[in-house]
Amino acid sequence: MQRSFQYGDIIIKFDLSYSRRKSISISVEAPGKVSVVAPMGLSEYETINIVKSKARWIIQKLYEVRDVKTVPINKDFVNGESFLYLGRNYSLQLKVDTTLKKPVVKLYQGKFMVNTPTRDEEAIKKAMESWYRSKAREQIEKRLKFYQPKVGVKPARVMIKDQKKRWGSCSSKGNLNFNWRSVMAPSPVLDYIIVHELCHLVHLNHSREFWNLVSAILPDYGNRKDWLRKNGVRLKL
């Protein structure tokens, strides 16, 4: 259901739903969609008041996503189609081999070479995703080892996940989760995602102290963050 409230001269509309979660969640996505998920049992009045208290943050996020590219990218998984890996485009080259049980993916001579028993789109997509997940773990673990001494922390556990709305997350138990699609981004942007989550092991918030720590490790983090904001929609299969 959609609800709204007025903040100064601005009317903020948001989609409201309820779940078994323990705290309220507010997200802002391009092209200006605000979604709120509240705990079951929290009254609508209380929910709207909490959302109102975050009005300045919501307006700031709406401003940030105003120029984010939102044109959907639909892949057909055919010869010549391009796919991103560490910020570079590589063309897809399919080779049908009926002796195989499933598609096999490798990056070779500037191309995604896929030997496959079928041209079925879903089968090829699944194989590509598996390849990206493997590379994401490889690259992220390598860069974590580089940045851990700089931040002075080490995660308890690292997971590569299919996160729909986040590039990474940090739990109160010290576990770090990373979106497998993040390995499609340029290396400096991937580093920003990694450092961002490592710094959450020190400050589990987005306080001034948190951003000061990020800046101490990556002085140009703003440029990397901005690239992700504008181009993140391109990082998908």
PDB file of C-alpha atoms in Angstrom:
ATOM      1  CA  MET A   1       0.000   0.000   0.000  1.00  0.00           C
ATOM      2  CA  GLN A   2       1.163   3.524  -0.699  1.00  0.00           C
ATOM      3  CA  ARG A   3       1.335   6.217   1.945  1.00  0.00           C
ATOM      4  CA  SER A   4       2.619   9.795   1.932  1.00  0.00           C
ATOM      5  CA  PHE A   5       3.430  12.735   4.168  1.00  0.00           C
ATOM      6  CA  GLN A   6       4.509  16.327   3.691  1.00  0.00           C
ATOM      7  CA  TYR A   7       7.938  17.612   4.656  1.00  0.00           C
ATOM      8  CA  GLY A   8       8.148  21.349   4.097  1.00  0.00           C
ATOM      9  CA  ASP A   9       7.039  21.918   0.516  1.00  0.00           C
ATOM     10  CA  ILE A  10       7.783  18.326  -0.509  1.00  0.00           C
ATOM     11  CA  ILE A  11       5.330  15.441  -0.521  1.00  0.00           C
ATOM     12  CA  ILE A  12       7.125  12.138   0.041  1.00  0.00           C
ATOM     13  CA  LYS A  13       5.307   9.030  -1.189  1.00  0.00           C
ATOM     14  CA  PHE A  14       6.356   5.540  -0.170  1.00  0.00           C
ATOM     15  CA  ASP A  15       5.252   1.926  -0.544  1.00  0.00           C
ATOM     16  CA  LEU A  16       4.533   0.366   2.843  1.00  0.00           C
ATOM     17  CA  SER A  17       4.555  -3.334   3.669  1.00  0.00           C
ATOM     18  CA  TYR A  18       4.946  -5.391   6.830  1.00  0.00           C
ATOM     19  CA  SER A  19       7.050  -8.430   7.667  1.00  0.00           C
ATOM     20  CA  ARG A  20       8.374 -10.391  10.638  1.00  0.00           C
ATOM     21  CA  ARG A  21      11.532  -8.278  10.733  1.00  0.00           C
ATOM     22  CA  LYS A  22      12.441  -6.658  14.068  1.00  0.00           C
ATOM     23  CA  SER A  23      13.231  -3.165  12.791  1.00  0.00           C
ATOM     24  CA  ILE A  24      11.956  -0.812  10.121  1.00  0.00           C
ATOM     25  CA  SER A  25      13.703  -0.737   6.739  1.00  0.00           C
ATOM     26  CA  ILE A  26      13.686   2.250   4.377  1.00  0.00           C
ATOM     27  CA  SER A  27      15.152   2.017   0.872  1.00  0.00           C
ATOM     28  CA  VAL A  28      15.368   4.523  -1.962  1.00  0.00           C
ATOM     29  CA  GLU A  29      15.901   3.287  -5.514  1.00  0.00           C
ATOM     30  CA  ALA A  30      16.022   4.837  -8.952  1.00  0.00           C
ATOM     31  CA  PRO A  31      13.981   6.377 -10.483  1.00  0.00           C
ATOM     32  CA  GLY A  32      12.767   7.733  -7.129  1.00  0.00           C
ATOM     33  CA  LYS A  33      10.956   4.840  -5.493  1.00  0.00           C
ATOM     34  CA  VAL A  34      10.793   4.817  -1.689  1.00  0.00           C
ATOM     35  CA  SER A  35       9.954   1.494  -0.013  1.00  0.00           C
ATOM     36  CA  VAL A  36       9.337   0.896   3.679  1.00  0.00           C
ATOM     37  CA  VAL A  37       9.121  -2.509   5.365  1.00  0.00           C
ATOM     38  CA  ALA A  38       7.923  -2.316   8.969  1.00  0.00           C
ATOM     39  CA  PRO A  39       7.654  -4.955  11.707  1.00  0.00           C
ATOM     40  CA  MET A  40       4.279  -6.599  12.085  1.00  0.00           C
ATOM     41  CA  GLY A  41       2.497  -5.054  15.070  1.00  0.00           C
ATOM     42  CA  LEU A  42       3.888  -1.567  14.522  1.00  0.00           C
ATOM     43  CA  SER A  43       0.946   0.754  13.933  1.00  0.00           C
ATOM     44  CA  GLU A  44       0.667   2.761  10.737  1.00  0.00           C
ATOM     45  CA  TYR A  45       0.802   5.972  12.800  1.00  0.00           C
ATOM     46  CA  GLU A  46       4.060   4.922  14.463  1.00  0.00           C
ATOM     47  CA  THR A  47       5.490   3.757  11.144  1.00  0.00           C
ATOM     48  CA  ILE A  48       4.768   7.038   9.369  1.00  0.00           C
ATOM     49  CA  ASN A  49       6.289   8.999  12.265  1.00  0.00           C
ATOM     50  CA  ILE A  50       9.484   6.961  12.025  1.00  0.00           C
ATOM     51  CA  VAL A  51       9.629   7.492   8.257  1.00  0.00           C
ATOM     52  CA  LYS A  52       9.027  11.233   8.811  1.00  0.00           C
ATOM     53  CA  SER A  53      12.033  11.340  11.152  1.00  0.00           C
ATOM     54  CA  LYS A  54      14.151  10.122   8.219  1.00  0.00           C
ATOM     55  CA  ALA A  55      12.732  12.680   5.774  1.00  0.00           C
ATOM     56  CA  ARG A  56      15.985  14.590   5.270  1.00  0.00           C
ATOM     57  CA  TRP A  57      17.868  11.355   4.557  1.00  0.00           C
ATOM     58  CA  ILE A  58      15.145  10.221   2.136  1.00  0.00           C
ATOM     59  CA  ILE A  59      15.241  13.525   0.256  1.00  0.00           C
ATOM     60  CA  GLN A  60      19.034  13.330   0.035  1.00  0.00           C
ATOM     61  CA  LYS A  61      18.828   9.801  -1.407  1.00  0.00           C
ATOM     62  CA  LEU A  62      16.126  10.831  -3.878  1.00  0.00           C
ATOM     63  CA  TYR A  63      18.445  13.601  -5.023  1.00  0.00           C
ATOM     64  CA  GLU A  64      21.329  11.156  -5.383  1.00  0.00           C
ATOM     65  CA  VAL A  65      19.429   8.706  -7.587  1.00  0.00           C
ATOM     66  CA  ARG A  66      17.882  11.344  -9.838  1.00  0.00           C
ATOM     67  CA  ASP A  67      20.442  10.763 -12.624  1.00  0.00           C
ATOM     68  CA  VAL A  68      20.947   7.030 -12.177  1.00  0.00           C
ATOM     69  CA  LYS A  69      20.564   5.086 -15.413  1.00  0.00           C
ATOM     70  CA  THR A  70      17.456   2.934 -15.104  1.00  0.00           C
ATOM     71  CA  VAL A  71      17.022   1.532 -18.612  1.00  0.00           C
ATOM     72  CA  PRO A  72      16.633  -2.254 -18.192  1.00  0.00           C
ATOM     73  CA  ILE A  73      19.283  -4.402 -19.827  1.00  0.00           C
ATOM     74  CA  ASN A  74      17.943  -7.642 -21.221  1.00  0.00           C
ATOM     75  CA  LYS A  75      20.516 -10.244 -22.201  1.00  0.00           C
ATOM     76  CA  ASP A  76      19.793 -12.804 -24.910  1.00  0.00           C
ATOM     77  CA  PHE A  77      22.975 -14.896 -24.429  1.00  0.00           C
ATOM     78  CA  VAL A  78      23.838 -15.003 -28.114  1.00  0.00           C
ATOM     79  CA  ASN A  79      27.140 -14.736 -30.003  1.00  0.00           C
ATOM     80  CA  GLY A  80      28.659 -11.275 -29.923  1.00  0.00           C
ATOM     81  CA  GLU A  81      26.757 -10.035 -26.892  1.00  0.00           C
ATOM     82  CA  SER A  82      28.977  -8.240 -24.364  1.00  0.00           C
ATOM     83  CA  PHE A  83      29.358  -8.936 -20.652  1.00  0.00           C
ATOM     84  CA  LEU A  84      31.241  -6.968 -18.009  1.00  0.00           C
ATOM     85  CA  TYR A  85      34.059  -8.308 -15.856  1.00  0.00           C
ATOM     86  CA  LEU A  86      36.129  -5.954 -13.681  1.00  0.00           C
ATOM     87  CA  GLY A  87      34.847  -3.013 -15.702  1.00  0.00           C
ATOM     88  CA  ARG A  88      35.768  -4.353 -19.145  1.00  0.00           C
ATOM     89  CA  ASN A  89      33.393  -5.624 -21.817  1.00  0.00           C
ATOM     90  CA  TYR A  90      33.986  -9.104 -23.231  1.00  0.00           C
ATOM     91  CA  SER A  91      32.002 -10.585 -26.107  1.00  0.00           C
ATOM     92  CA  LEU A  92      30.258 -13.937 -25.834  1.00  0.00           C
ATOM     93  CA  GLN A  93      31.318 -16.795 -28.099  1.00  0.00           C
ATOM     94  CA  LEU A  94      29.145 -19.915 -28.009  1.00  0.00           C
ATOM     95  CA  LYS A  95      30.269 -23.302 -29.273  1.00  0.00           C
ATOM     96  CA  VAL A  96      27.798 -26.176 -29.273  1.00  0.00           C
ATOM     97  CA  ASP A  97      29.224 -29.500 -28.047  1.00  0.00           C
ATOM     98  CA  THR A  98      26.533 -32.141 -27.555  1.00  0.00           C
ATOM     99  CA  THR A  99      28.934 -34.408 -25.662  1.00  0.00           C
ATOM    100  CA  LEU A 100      28.841 -32.036 -22.684  1.00  0.00           C
ATOM    101  CA  LYS A 101      26.359 -32.380 -19.830  1.00  0.00           C
ATOM    102  CA  LYS A 102      26.230 -28.643 -19.090  1.00  0.00           C
ATOM    103  CA  PRO A 103      27.760 -25.370 -20.366  1.00  0.00           C
ATOM    104  CA  VAL A 104      31.384 -24.632 -19.488  1.00  0.00           C
ATOM    105  CA  VAL A 105      32.508 -20.992 -19.254  1.00  0.00           C
ATOM    106  CA  LYS A 106      36.007 -19.543 -19.484  1.00  0.00           C
ATOM    107  CA  LEU A 107      37.520 -16.173 -20.282  1.00  0.00           C
ATOM    108  CA  TYR A 108      39.961 -16.674 -23.138  1.00  0.00           C
ATOM    109  CA  GLN A 109      41.679 -14.241 -25.499  1.00  0.00           C
ATOM    110  CA  GLY A 110      39.353 -11.380 -24.664  1.00  0.00           C
ATOM    111  CA  LYS A 111      36.132 -13.362 -25.006  1.00  0.00           C
ATOM    112  CA  PHE A 112      33.708 -15.314 -22.888  1.00  0.00           C
ATOM    113  CA  MET A 113      34.058 -18.746 -24.462  1.00  0.00           C
ATOM    114  CA  VAL A 114      31.090 -20.971 -23.623  1.00  0.00           C
ATOM    115  CA  ASN A 115      31.104 -24.602 -24.743  1.00  0.00           C
ATOM    116  CA  THR A 116      27.545 -25.778 -24.359  1.00  0.00           C
ATOM    117  CA  PRO A 117      25.357 -28.770 -25.221  1.00  0.00           C
ATOM    118  CA  THR A 118      22.425 -26.416 -25.730  1.00  0.00           C
ATOM    119  CA  ARG A 119      21.639 -22.851 -26.731  1.00  0.00           C
ATOM    120  CA  ASP A 120      19.007 -22.657 -24.011  1.00  0.00           C
ATOM    121  CA  GLU A 121      19.193 -19.153 -22.529  1.00  0.00           C
ATOM    122  CA  GLU A 122      18.537 -20.196 -18.939  1.00  0.00           C
ATOM    123  CA  ALA A 123      21.195 -22.921 -19.010  1.00  0.00           C
ATOM    124  CA  ILE A 124      23.820 -20.509 -20.356  1.00  0.00           C
ATOM    125  CA  LYS A 125      22.775 -17.802 -17.890  1.00  0.00           C
ATOM    126  CA  LYS A 126      23.105 -20.242 -14.995  1.00  0.00           C
ATOM    127  CA  ALA A 127      26.593 -21.230 -16.148  1.00  0.00           C
ATOM    128  CA  MET A 128      27.626 -17.570 -16.506  1.00  0.00           C
ATOM    129  CA  GLU A 129      26.345 -16.779 -13.027  1.00  0.00           C
ATOM    130  CA  SER A 130      28.300 -19.703 -11.591  1.00  0.00           C
ATOM    131  CA  TRP A 131      31.456 -18.384 -13.289  1.00  0.00           C
ATOM    132  CA  TYR A 132      30.887 -14.887 -11.887  1.00  0.00           C
ATOM    133  CA  ARG A 133      30.294 -16.246  -8.387  1.00  0.00           C
ATOM    134  CA  SER A 134      33.574 -18.150  -8.517  1.00  0.00           C
ATOM    135  CA  LYS A 135      35.495 -15.110  -9.757  1.00  0.00           C
ATOM    136  CA  ALA A 136      33.797 -12.874  -7.201  1.00  0.00           C
ATOM    137  CA  ARG A 137      35.046 -15.061  -4.360  1.00  0.00           C
ATOM    138  CA  GLU A 138      38.524 -15.207  -5.881  1.00  0.00           C
ATOM    139  CA  GLN A 139      38.837 -11.448  -6.400  1.00  0.00           C
ATOM    140  CA  ILE A 140      37.147 -10.408  -3.165  1.00  0.00           C
ATOM    141  CA  GLU A 141      39.216 -12.732  -0.992  1.00  0.00           C
ATOM    142  CA  LYS A 142      42.392 -11.465  -2.669  1.00  0.00           C
ATOM    143  CA  ARG A 143      41.511  -7.806  -2.105  1.00  0.00           C
ATOM    144  CA  LEU A 144      40.337  -8.478   1.445  1.00  0.00           C
ATOM    145  CA  LYS A 145      43.798  -9.801   2.278  1.00  0.00           C
ATOM    146  CA  PHE A 146      45.266  -6.578   0.882  1.00  0.00           C
ATOM    147  CA  TYR A 147      42.979  -4.218   2.807  1.00  0.00           C
ATOM    148  CA  GLN A 148      42.561  -6.065   6.123  1.00  0.00           C
ATOM    149  CA  PRO A 149      45.917  -4.845   7.533  1.00  0.00           C
ATOM    150  CA  LYS A 150      45.102  -1.278   6.459  1.00  0.00           C
ATOM    151  CA  VAL A 151      41.757  -1.263   8.272  1.00  0.00           C
ATOM    152  CA  GLY A 152      43.055  -3.418  11.125  1.00  0.00           C
ATOM    153  CA  VAL A 153      40.211  -5.938  11.092  1.00  0.00           C
ATOM    154  CA  LYS A 154      39.404  -9.367   9.725  1.00  0.00           C
ATOM    155  CA  PRO A 155      35.908 -10.724   8.991  1.00  0.00           C
ATOM    156  CA  ALA A 156      34.700 -13.810  10.826  1.00  0.00           C
ATOM    157  CA  ARG A 157      33.209 -15.171   7.614  1.00  0.00           C
ATOM    158  CA  VAL A 158      32.887 -14.091   3.970  1.00  0.00           C
ATOM    159  CA  MET A 159      29.882 -15.045   1.864  1.00  0.00           C
ATOM    160  CA  ILE A 160      29.146 -14.456  -1.826  1.00  0.00           C
ATOM    161  CA  LYS A 161      25.400 -13.960  -2.143  1.00  0.00           C
ATOM    162  CA  ASP A 162      22.623 -13.001  -4.520  1.00  0.00           C
ATOM    163  CA  GLN A 163      21.728  -9.666  -2.936  1.00  0.00           C
ATOM    164  CA  LYS A 164      19.071  -7.784  -4.886  1.00  0.00           C
ATOM    165  CA  LYS A 165      19.509  -4.321  -3.377  1.00  0.00           C
ATOM    166  CA  ARG A 166      22.977  -4.312  -1.800  1.00  0.00           C
ATOM    167  CA  TRP A 167      26.537  -4.623  -3.031  1.00  0.00           C
ATOM    168  CA  GLY A 168      27.667  -5.783   0.360  1.00  0.00           C
ATOM    169  CA  SER A 169      26.587  -6.048   3.973  1.00  0.00           C
ATOM    170  CA  CYS A 170      28.094  -6.580   7.416  1.00  0.00           C
ATOM    171  CA  SER A 171      26.480  -8.415  10.314  1.00  0.00           C
ATOM    172  CA  SER A 172      26.853  -7.739  14.029  1.00  0.00           C
ATOM    173  CA  LYS A 173      28.691 -11.086  14.230  1.00  0.00           C
ATOM    174  CA  GLY A 174      31.466  -9.796  11.975  1.00  0.00           C
ATOM    175  CA  ASN A 175      30.370 -11.628   8.844  1.00  0.00           C
ATOM    176  CA  LEU A 176      30.698  -9.924   5.462  1.00  0.00           C
ATOM    177  CA  ASN A 177      28.372 -10.623   2.537  1.00  0.00           C
ATOM    178  CA  PHE A 178      29.124  -9.534  -1.027  1.00  0.00           C
ATOM    179  CA  ASN A 179      26.921  -9.419  -4.104  1.00  0.00           C
ATOM    180  CA  TRP A 180      28.414 -11.662  -6.799  1.00  0.00           C
ATOM    181  CA  ARG A 181      27.576  -9.009  -9.419  1.00  0.00           C
ATOM    182  CA  SER A 182      30.082  -6.625  -7.825  1.00  0.00           C
ATOM    183  CA  VAL A 183      32.903  -8.394  -9.700  1.00  0.00           C
ATOM    184  CA  MET A 184      31.510  -6.870 -12.894  1.00  0.00           C
ATOM    185  CA  ALA A 185      32.525  -3.410 -11.669  1.00  0.00           C
ATOM    186  CA  PRO A 186      35.959  -1.856 -12.343  1.00  0.00           C
ATOM    187  CA  SER A 187      38.626  -2.935  -9.849  1.00  0.00           C
ATOM    188  CA  PRO A 188      38.681   0.452  -8.025  1.00  0.00           C
ATOM    189  CA  VAL A 189      34.910   0.248  -7.531  1.00  0.00           C
ATOM    190  CA  LEU A 190      35.137  -3.335  -6.283  1.00  0.00           C
ATOM    191  CA  ASP A 191      37.815  -2.160  -3.847  1.00  0.00           C
ATOM    192  CA  TYR A 192      35.428   0.528  -2.592  1.00  0.00           C
ATOM    193  CA  ILE A 193      32.723  -2.071  -1.909  1.00  0.00           C
ATOM    194  CA  ILE A 194      35.238  -4.215  -0.031  1.00  0.00           C
ATOM    195  CA  VAL A 195      36.685  -1.346   2.026  1.00  0.00           C
ATOM    196  CA  HIS A 196      33.181  -0.069   2.788  1.00  0.00           C
ATOM    197  CA  GLU A 197      32.203  -3.378   4.357  1.00  0.00           C
ATOM    198  CA  LEU A 198      35.535  -3.829   6.159  1.00  0.00           C
ATOM    199  CA  CYS A 199      35.076  -0.412   7.770  1.00  0.00           C
ATOM    200  CA  HIS A 200      31.672  -1.552   9.018  1.00  0.00           C
ATOM    201  CA  LEU A 201      33.528  -4.079  11.159  1.00  0.00           C
ATOM    202  CA  VAL A 202      34.849  -1.031  13.019  1.00  0.00           C
ATOM    203  CA  HIS A 203      31.773   1.206  12.789  1.00  0.00           C
ATOM    204  CA  LEU A 204      28.502  -0.644  12.201  1.00  0.00           C
ATOM    205  CA  ASN A 205      26.816   2.544  10.974  1.00  0.00           C
ATOM    206  CA  HIS A 206      27.305   5.391   8.508  1.00  0.00           C
ATOM    207  CA  SER A 207      28.564   7.919  11.046  1.00  0.00           C
ATOM    208  CA  ARG A 208      31.162  10.597  10.385  1.00  0.00           C
ATOM    209  CA  GLU A 209      33.741   8.307  11.996  1.00  0.00           C
ATOM    210  CA  PHE A 210      32.838   5.565   9.532  1.00  0.00           C
ATOM    211  CA  TRP A 211      33.278   7.781   6.467  1.00  0.00           C
ATOM    212  CA  ASN A 212      36.510   9.227   7.897  1.00  0.00           C
ATOM    213  CA  LEU A 213      37.877   5.698   8.106  1.00  0.00           C
ATOM    214  CA  VAL A 214      36.798   4.911   4.532  1.00  0.00           C
ATOM    215  CA  SER A 215      38.434   8.159   3.385  1.00  0.00           C
ATOM    216  CA  ALA A 216      41.659   7.324   5.212  1.00  0.00           C
ATOM    217  CA  ILE A 217      41.914   4.099   3.198  1.00  0.00           C
ATOM    218  CA  LEU A 218      40.467   5.406  -0.095  1.00  0.00           C
ATOM    219  CA  PRO A 219      40.745   9.216  -0.310  1.00  0.00           C
ATOM    220  CA  ASP A 220      38.876   9.187  -3.640  1.00  0.00           C
ATOM    221  CA  TYR A 221      36.078   6.907  -2.443  1.00  0.00           C
ATOM    222  CA  GLY A 222      33.513   9.521  -3.506  1.00  0.00           C
ATOM    223  CA  ASN A 223      34.340   9.018  -7.191  1.00  0.00           C
ATOM    224  CA  ARG A 224      34.123   5.241  -6.831  1.00  0.00           C
ATOM    225  CA  LYS A 225      30.836   5.466  -4.949  1.00  0.00           C
ATOM    226  CA  ASP A 226      29.441   7.821  -7.596  1.00  0.00           C
ATOM    227  CA  TRP A 227      30.381   5.408 -10.409  1.00  0.00           C
ATOM    228  CA  LEU A 228      28.505   2.633  -8.626  1.00  0.00           C
ATOM    229  CA  ARG A 229      25.467   4.836  -8.087  1.00  0.00           C
ATOM    230  CA  LYS A 230      25.286   5.800 -11.755  1.00  0.00           C
ATOM    231  CA  ASN A 231      26.297   2.500 -13.343  1.00  0.00           C
ATOM    232  CA  GLY A 232      25.191  -0.171 -10.887  1.00  0.00           C
ATOM    233  CA  VAL A 233      22.148  -0.974 -13.011  1.00  0.00           C
ATOM    234  CA  ARG A 234      24.518  -2.232 -15.734  1.00  0.00           C
ATOM    235  CA  LEU A 235      25.970  -4.889 -13.443  1.00  0.00           C
ATOM    236  CA  LYS A 236      23.582  -7.725 -14.160  1.00  0.00           C
ATOM    237  CA  LEU A 237      23.028 -10.765 -16.335  1.00  0.00           C
TER     238      LEU A 237
END
